[in-house]
């Protein structure tokens, strides 16, 4: 036990009231670290907290952490006791150092808690804890010394490993970009640079399509425990399994070339070549068309006909109330004219109207009474009347400076932008416009998740089968094992693509903050605009207006952000770990 005794002199005012001095001294228990306060009331002087703290400071014990409740009890009893009072009012605590290791064992973080009446943390204490945790590599001794000198710190990096250098994944480089750029029609005043979709990109047998660049392995790192930090595993991806019309070069397996004349279409980790056919028109003399490739119609497509192709559909004439499903773009040099539902109270188009569903963009001179779904955008040169339009990106009606660009009636949905000179009509016809959300996302997410679940179930079955054969090698047929591994690798590649597509679809559920509707000349009564969940209704005829979101609220004076220059698509594709 260490005995520290201290007598407190009274202030002048206190001396006048009582000539005696307060008897107050302290004892420290070295084993338990407790600090005892001893008070002798014989001096007949009230003890205050200020006097207690001053006495501790004079005795060099002010570093102890006082126990507030104990101090209050001690002072309260001191007011009424007539015997010497002994009370534990504080406890000594040594300094403490804590180390936290990151999950990847690449950093160690030091926290020092300063002492309270006890011994401060030393560099040797920190080194001992590091050794105890097995941290031997990348120790920052100067950082430890600086932290110890300060006496306290929080999450200071005191050890750091060498991060593994990531490798370069398999790359698939499109060799047709230069040829496609040469075919593109550049018009600085046009809304779309690639306006003439009838300029098809056609390849000939032997043309180079895709170059595969094998992955470059990464470089191992070292973690703070001296272990190996491995870079991300990079699968050695190869061209996809299904690329009709194309094949690897016989002398260069990393080069994909065309085998037939046609239109090149990327597919997974490869590229296929769709044949292109020409027909004078699509009517009863030709019949419905269903094939893998691109269709070029030099005349009209009459009502009642059906077209289903995997590539583009180029129509030099007019599209009547026919149905088209295309895996690429649809371009109609004339207009699209469907059927209106003339029954009283009808609010949607009839089943036998013009219907176009394409994964790319649609372009036409004008549209009337048609249902259009585009996986990219819809571009109309003149007007849209009583149509149902759905586009993933934009709906643009009219060229810059055109006077007859208007959307009258029907509904138009796009994720990013709807643009025309006039929205609605003087007659007050109901014209619904909606932007901000991916119009396809909800349904597509459900379908995509169901497909992912199915692929995962198939992969789980293969993994269990592979484990069984590995545990029972006598029952394993080498041919069967090879097929299981090959099928598993294919499933993993498919799942990687599906999960990436699902992530992109989930982004479509978020409101596009840059989404807007532009009416450059007029908005008529009857026009209704939705941006996300915000709704605006034109209560009267008005002039030009641009609707958008500002701080989450729909406003009519929105200023669209300047369109950034379109970035080149990323050509590096990452794949899953190799199966088996």
mmCIF file of N, CA and C in Angstrom, residues 400-478:
data_model
loop_
_atom_site.group_PDB
_atom_site.id
_atom_site.type_symbol
_atom_site.label_atom_id
_atom_site.label_comp_id
_atom_site.label_asym_id
_atom_site.label_seq_id
_atom_site.Cartn_x
_atom_site.Cartn_y
_atom_site.Cartn_z
ATOM 1 N N UNK A 400 -34.264 18.563 -85.400
ATOM 2 C CA UNK A 400 -34.122 19.947 -84.945
ATOM 3 C C UNK A 400 -34.611 20.927 -86.003
ATOM 4 N N UNK A 401 -35.494 21.843 -85.601
ATOM 5 C CA UNK A 401 -36.006 22.847 -86.526
ATOM 6 C C UNK A 401 -37.265 22.451 -87.256
ATOM 7 N N UNK A 402 -37.715 21.185 -87.139
ATOM 8 C CA UNK A 402 -38.926 20.754 -87.843
ATOM 9 C C UNK A 402 -40.161 21.362 -87.190
ATOM 10 N N UNK A 403 -41.215 21.613 -87.995
ATOM 11 C CA UNK A 403 -42.427 22.262 -87.497
ATOM 12 C C UNK A 403 -43.540 21.259 -87.198
ATOM 13 N N UNK A 404 -43.522 20.097 -87.830
ATOM 14 C CA UNK A 404 -44.619 19.141 -87.690
ATOM 15 C C UNK A 404 -44.246 17.958 -86.805
ATOM 16 N N UNK A 405 -43.628 18.246 -85.682
ATOM 17 C CA UNK A 405 -43.210 17.182 -84.773
ATOM 18 C C UNK A 405 -44.122 17.223 -83.556
ATOM 19 N N UNK A 406 -44.980 16.200 -83.411
ATOM 20 C CA UNK A 406 -45.946 16.228 -82.323
ATOM 21 C C UNK A 406 -46.314 14.815 -81.882
ATOM 22 N N UNK A 407 -46.702 14.717 -80.599
ATOM 23 C CA UNK A 407 -47.224 13.482 -80.021
ATOM 24 C C UNK A 407 -48.657 13.771 -79.606
ATOM 25 N N UNK A 408 -49.605 13.090 -80.240
ATOM 26 C CA UNK A 408 -51.014 13.345 -79.986
ATOM 27 C C UNK A 408 -51.675 12.057 -79.490
ATOM 28 N N UNK A 409 -52.217 12.098 -78.265
ATOM 29 C CA UNK A 409 -52.944 10.974 -77.718
ATOM 30 C C UNK A 409 -52.061 9.790 -77.379
ATOM 31 N N UNK A 410 -52.703 8.719 -76.909
ATOM 32 C CA UNK A 410 -51.987 7.495 -76.605
ATOM 33 C C UNK A 410 -51.076 7.616 -75.391
ATOM 34 N N UNK A 411 -50.130 6.707 -75.300
ATOM 35 C CA UNK A 411 -49.181 6.696 -74.180
ATOM 36 C C UNK A 411 -47.772 6.494 -74.712
ATOM 37 N N UNK A 412 -46.827 7.183 -74.091
ATOM 38 C CA UNK A 412 -45.409 7.076 -74.472
ATOM 39 C C UNK A 412 -44.591 6.887 -73.203
ATOM 40 N N UNK A 413 -43.787 5.819 -73.161
ATOM 41 C CA UNK A 413 -42.956 5.527 -71.991
ATOM 42 C C UNK A 413 -41.503 5.383 -72.428
ATOM 43 N N UNK A 414 -40.601 6.059 -71.726
ATOM 44 C CA UNK A 414 -39.162 5.936 -71.968
ATOM 45 C C UNK A 414 -38.448 6.145 -70.648
ATOM 46 N N UNK A 415 -37.291 5.564 -70.528
ATOM 47 C CA UNK A 415 -36.574 5.720 -69.257
ATOM 48 C C UNK A 415 -35.934 7.101 -69.137
ATOM 49 N N UNK A 416 -35.349 7.609 -70.217
ATOM 50 C CA UNK A 416 -34.552 8.827 -70.092
ATOM 51 C C UNK A 416 -35.246 10.079 -70.626
ATOM 52 N N UNK A 417 -35.739 10.069 -71.877
ATOM 53 C CA UNK A 417 -36.226 11.304 -72.463
ATOM 54 C C UNK A 417 -37.354 11.052 -73.451
ATOM 55 N N UNK A 418 -38.332 11.985 -73.455
ATOM 56 C CA UNK A 418 -39.330 12.086 -74.516
ATOM 57 C C UNK A 418 -39.250 13.509 -75.040
ATOM 58 N N UNK A 419 -39.112 13.632 -76.365
ATOM 59 C CA UNK A 419 -38.879 14.964 -76.942
ATOM 60 C C UNK A 419 -39.705 15.138 -78.213
ATOM 61 N N UNK A 420 -40.408 16.273 -78.300
ATOM 62 C CA UNK A 420 -41.163 16.641 -79.497
ATOM 63 C C UNK A 420 -41.437 18.138 -79.419
ATOM 64 N N UNK A 421 -41.862 18.729 -80.541
ATOM 65 C CA UNK A 421 -42.218 20.148 -80.508
ATOM 66 C C UNK A 421 -43.523 20.375 -79.771
ATOM 67 N N UNK A 422 -44.509 19.478 -79.997
ATOM 68 C CA UNK A 422 -45.847 19.660 -79.435
ATOM 69 C C UNK A 422 -46.276 18.390 -78.716
ATOM 70 N N UNK A 423 -46.826 18.559 -77.505
ATOM 71 C CA UNK A 423 -47.395 17.452 -76.737
ATOM 72 C C UNK A 423 -48.899 17.692 -76.617
ATOM 73 N N UNK A 424 -49.713 16.755 -77.117
ATOM 74 C CA UNK A 424 -51.157 16.911 -77.051
ATOM 75 C C UNK A 424 -51.702 17.617 -78.277
ATOM 76 N N UNK A 425 -52.986 18.028 -78.199
ATOM 77 C CA UNK A 425 -53.646 18.684 -79.327
ATOM 78 C C UNK A 425 -54.667 19.690 -78.801
ATOM 79 N N UNK A 426 -55.058 20.700 -79.618
ATOM 80 C CA UNK A 426 -56.046 21.694 -79.176
ATOM 81 C C UNK A 426 -57.375 21.065 -78.765
ATOM 82 N N UNK A 427 -57.684 19.865 -79.248
ATOM 83 C CA UNK A 427 -58.939 19.210 -78.898
ATOM 84 C C UNK A 427 -58.948 18.696 -77.467
ATOM 85 N N UNK A 428 -57.784 18.708 -76.780
ATOM 86 C CA UNK A 428 -57.704 18.235 -75.400
ATOM 87 C C UNK A 428 -57.623 16.734 -75.262
ATOM 88 N N UNK A 429 -57.248 16.034 -76.333
ATOM 89 C CA UNK A 429 -57.161 14.589 -76.283
ATOM 90 C C UNK A 429 -56.148 14.160 -75.208
ATOM 91 N N UNK A 430 -56.489 13.090 -74.478
ATOM 92 C CA UNK A 430 -55.621 12.591 -73.409
ATOM 93 C C UNK A 430 -54.307 12.089 -73.995
ATOM 94 N N UNK A 431 -53.187 12.674 -73.539
ATOM 95 C CA UNK A 431 -51.858 12.303 -74.026
ATOM 96 C C UNK A 431 -50.986 11.997 -72.815
ATOM 97 N N UNK A 432 -50.626 10.741 -72.617
ATOM 98 C CA UNK A 432 -49.881 10.318 -71.433
ATOM 99 C C UNK A 432 -48.399 10.118 -71.776
ATOM 100 N N UNK A 433 -47.542 10.741 -70.967
ATOM 101 C CA UNK A 433 -46.087 10.674 -71.166
ATOM 102 C C UNK A 433 -45.445 10.240 -69.851
ATOM 103 N N UNK A 434 -44.515 9.308 -69.916
ATOM 104 C CA UNK A 434 -43.866 8.835 -68.699
ATOM 105 C C UNK A 434 -42.386 8.577 -68.947
ATOM 106 N N UNK A 435 -41.530 9.103 -68.049
ATOM 107 C CA UNK A 435 -40.089 8.866 -68.097
ATOM 108 C C UNK A 435 -39.589 8.592 -66.673
ATOM 109 N N UNK A 436 -38.321 8.189 -66.577
ATOM 110 C CA UNK A 436 -37.687 8.045 -65.269
ATOM 111 C C UNK A 436 -37.457 6.621 -64.824
ATOM 112 N N UNK A 437 -38.305 5.685 -65.255
ATOM 113 C CA UNK A 437 -38.179 4.290 -64.846
ATOM 114 C C UNK A 437 -38.034 3.389 -66.071
ATOM 115 N N UNK A 438 -37.328 2.298 -65.893
ATOM 116 C CA UNK A 438 -37.194 1.307 -66.963
ATOM 117 C C UNK A 438 -38.543 0.625 -67.156
ATOM 118 N N UNK A 439 -39.190 0.815 -68.294
ATOM 119 C CA UNK A 439 -40.528 0.241 -68.479
ATOM 120 C C UNK A 439 -40.543 -1.286 -68.570
ATOM 121 N N UNK A 440 -39.365 -1.893 -68.766
ATOM 122 C CA UNK A 440 -39.290 -3.344 -68.900
ATOM 123 C C UNK A 440 -38.775 -4.041 -67.641
ATOM 124 N N UNK A 441 -38.261 -3.267 -66.672
ATOM 125 C CA UNK A 441 -37.465 -3.855 -65.591
ATOM 126 C C UNK A 441 -38.228 -4.868 -64.751
ATOM 127 N N UNK A 442 -39.430 -4.511 -64.289
ATOM 128 C CA UNK A 442 -40.149 -5.386 -63.366
ATOM 129 C C UNK A 442 -40.356 -6.788 -63.907
ATOM 130 N N UNK A 443 -40.930 -6.888 -65.090
ATOM 131 C CA UNK A 443 -41.208 -8.189 -65.690
ATOM 132 C C UNK A 443 -39.920 -8.928 -66.013
ATOM 133 N N UNK A 444 -38.940 -8.191 -66.514
ATOM 134 C CA UNK A 444 -37.677 -8.830 -66.907
ATOM 135 C C UNK A 444 -36.917 -9.382 -65.705
ATOM 136 N N UNK A 445 -36.992 -8.691 -64.552
ATOM 137 C CA UNK A 445 -36.289 -9.161 -63.357
ATOM 138 C C UNK A 445 -36.839 -10.505 -62.899
ATOM 139 N N UNK A 446 -38.160 -10.626 -62.901
ATOM 140 C CA UNK A 446 -38.779 -11.894 -62.495
ATOM 141 C C UNK A 446 -38.345 -13.023 -63.428
ATOM 142 N N UNK A 447 -38.366 -12.768 -64.726
ATOM 143 C CA UNK A 447 -37.976 -13.789 -65.691
ATOM 144 C C UNK A 447 -36.497 -14.147 -65.559
ATOM 145 N N UNK A 448 -35.657 -13.109 -65.382
ATOM 146 C CA UNK A 448 -34.213 -13.349 -65.282
ATOM 147 C C UNK A 448 -33.873 -14.131 -64.017
ATOM 148 N N UNK A 449 -34.508 -13.785 -62.881
ATOM 149 C CA UNK A 449 -34.224 -14.477 -61.629
ATOM 150 C C UNK A 449 -34.646 -15.936 -61.707
ATOM 151 N N UNK A 450 -35.779 -16.200 -62.370
ATOM 152 C CA UNK A 450 -36.238 -17.582 -62.531
ATOM 153 C C UNK A 450 -35.232 -18.390 -63.353
ATOM 154 N N UNK A 451 -34.674 -17.767 -64.387
ATOM 155 C CA UNK A 451 -33.683 -18.458 -65.215
ATOM 156 C C UNK A 451 -32.400 -18.714 -64.435
ATOM 157 N N UNK A 452 -31.973 -17.726 -63.617
ATOM 158 C CA UNK A 452 -30.775 -17.902 -62.792
ATOM 159 C C UNK A 452 -30.975 -19.049 -61.797
ATOM 160 N N UNK A 453 -32.152 -19.080 -61.161
ATOM 161 C CA UNK A 453 -32.433 -20.163 -60.209
ATOM 162 C C UNK A 453 -32.366 -21.530 -60.896
ATOM 163 N N UNK A 454 -32.897 -21.612 -62.105
ATOM 164 C CA UNK A 454 -32.871 -22.874 -62.837
ATOM 165 C C UNK A 454 -31.445 -23.292 -63.160
ATOM 166 N N UNK A 455 -30.621 -22.328 -63.618
ATOM 167 C CA UNK A 455 -29.223 -22.642 -63.941
ATOM 168 C C UNK A 455 -28.452 -23.059 -62.689
ATOM 169 N N UNK A 456 -28.733 -22.404 -61.548
ATOM 170 C CA UNK A 456 -28.049 -22.760 -60.298
ATOM 171 C C UNK A 456 -28.414 -24.170 -59.855
ATOM 172 N N UNK A 457 -29.673 -24.537 -60.033
ATOM 173 C CA UNK A 457 -30.083 -25.903 -59.685
ATOM 174 C C UNK A 457 -29.353 -26.917 -60.553
ATOM 175 N N UNK A 458 -29.231 -26.635 -61.837
ATOM 176 C CA UNK A 458 -28.507 -27.545 -62.729
ATOM 177 C C UNK A 458 -27.041 -27.647 -62.321
ATOM 178 N N UNK A 459 -26.445 -26.503 -61.952
ATOM 179 C CA UNK A 459 -25.038 -26.501 -61.549
ATOM 180 C C UNK A 459 -24.840 -27.256 -60.237
ATOM 181 N N UNK A 460 -25.780 -27.103 -59.283
ATOM 182 C CA UNK A 460 -25.675 -27.818 -58.008
ATOM 183 C C UNK A 460 -25.703 -29.330 -58.228
ATOM 184 N N UNK A 461 -26.551 -29.786 -59.131
ATOM 185 C CA UNK A 461 -26.619 -31.218 -59.421
ATOM 186 C C UNK A 461 -25.300 -31.721 -59.995
ATOM 187 N N UNK A 462 -24.700 -30.917 -60.884
ATOM 188 C CA UNK A 462 -23.419 -31.335 -61.465
ATOM 189 C C UNK A 462 -22.315 -31.369 -60.411
ATOM 190 N N UNK A 463 -22.322 -30.384 -59.502
ATOM 191 C CA UNK A 463 -21.295 -30.332 -58.454
ATOM 192 C C UNK A 463 -21.405 -31.550 -57.540
ATOM 193 N N UNK A 464 -22.652 -31.901 -57.162
ATOM 194 C CA UNK A 464 -22.843 -33.080 -56.308
ATOM 195 C C UNK A 464 -22.392 -34.348 -57.033
ATOM 196 N N UNK A 465 -22.702 -34.438 -58.324
ATOM 197 C CA UNK A 465 -22.299 -35.603 -59.093
ATOM 198 C C UNK A 465 -20.783 -35.681 -59.212
ATOM 199 N N UNK A 466 -20.153 -34.514 -59.420
ATOM 200 C CA UNK A 466 -18.695 -34.478 -59.527
ATOM 201 C C UNK A 466 -18.042 -34.889 -58.211
ATOM 202 N N UNK A 467 -18.595 -34.443 -57.074
ATOM 203 C CA UNK A 467 -18.047 -34.825 -55.762
ATOM 204 C C UNK A 467 -18.186 -36.335 -55.542
ATOM 205 N N UNK A 468 -19.307 -36.886 -55.981
ATOM 206 C CA UNK A 468 -19.523 -38.326 -55.815
ATOM 207 C C UNK A 468 -18.472 -39.122 -56.585
ATOM 208 N N UNK A 469 -18.229 -38.722 -57.843
ATOM 209 C CA UNK A 469 -17.248 -39.449 -58.653
ATOM 210 C C UNK A 469 -15.826 -39.271 -58.109
ATOM 211 N N UNK A 470 -15.528 -38.089 -57.560
ATOM 212 C CA UNK A 470 -14.195 -37.879 -56.983
ATOM 213 C C UNK A 470 -14.009 -38.723 -55.723
ATOM 214 N N UNK A 471 -15.102 -38.914 -54.977
ATOM 215 C CA UNK A 471 -15.023 -39.746 -53.774
ATOM 216 C C UNK A 471 -15.034 -41.240 -54.118
ATOM 217 N N UNK A 472 -15.554 -41.557 -55.301
ATOM 218 C CA UNK A 472 -15.614 -42.957 -55.751
ATOM 219 C C UNK A 472 -14.998 -43.063 -57.143
ATOM 220 N N UNK A 473 -13.691 -42.923 -57.244
ATOM 221 C CA UNK A 473 -13.030 -42.876 -58.559
ATOM 222 C C UNK A 473 -13.230 -44.142 -59.393
ATOM 223 N N UNK A 474 -13.482 -45.283 -58.740
ATOM 224 C CA UNK A 474 -13.671 -46.514 -59.505
ATOM 225 C C UNK A 474 -14.967 -46.494 -60.317
ATOM 226 N N UNK A 475 -15.922 -45.708 -59.857
ATOM 227 C CA UNK A 475 -17.203 -45.619 -60.555
ATOM 228 C C UNK A 475 -17.212 -44.520 -61.621
ATOM 229 N N UNK A 476 -16.130 -43.759 -61.698
ATOM 230 C CA UNK A 476 -16.087 -42.611 -62.608
ATOM 231 C C UNK A 476 -15.624 -43.023 -63.997
ATOM 232 N N UNK A 477 -16.419 -42.685 -64.980
ATOM 233 C CA UNK A 477 -16.061 -42.883 -66.382
ATOM 234 C C UNK A 477 -15.380 -41.601 -66.863
ATOM 235 N N UNK A 478 -14.148 -41.671 -67.380
ATOM 236 C CA UNK A 478 -13.448 -40.447 -67.815
ATOM 237 C C UNK A 478 -14.250 -39.608 -68.798
#
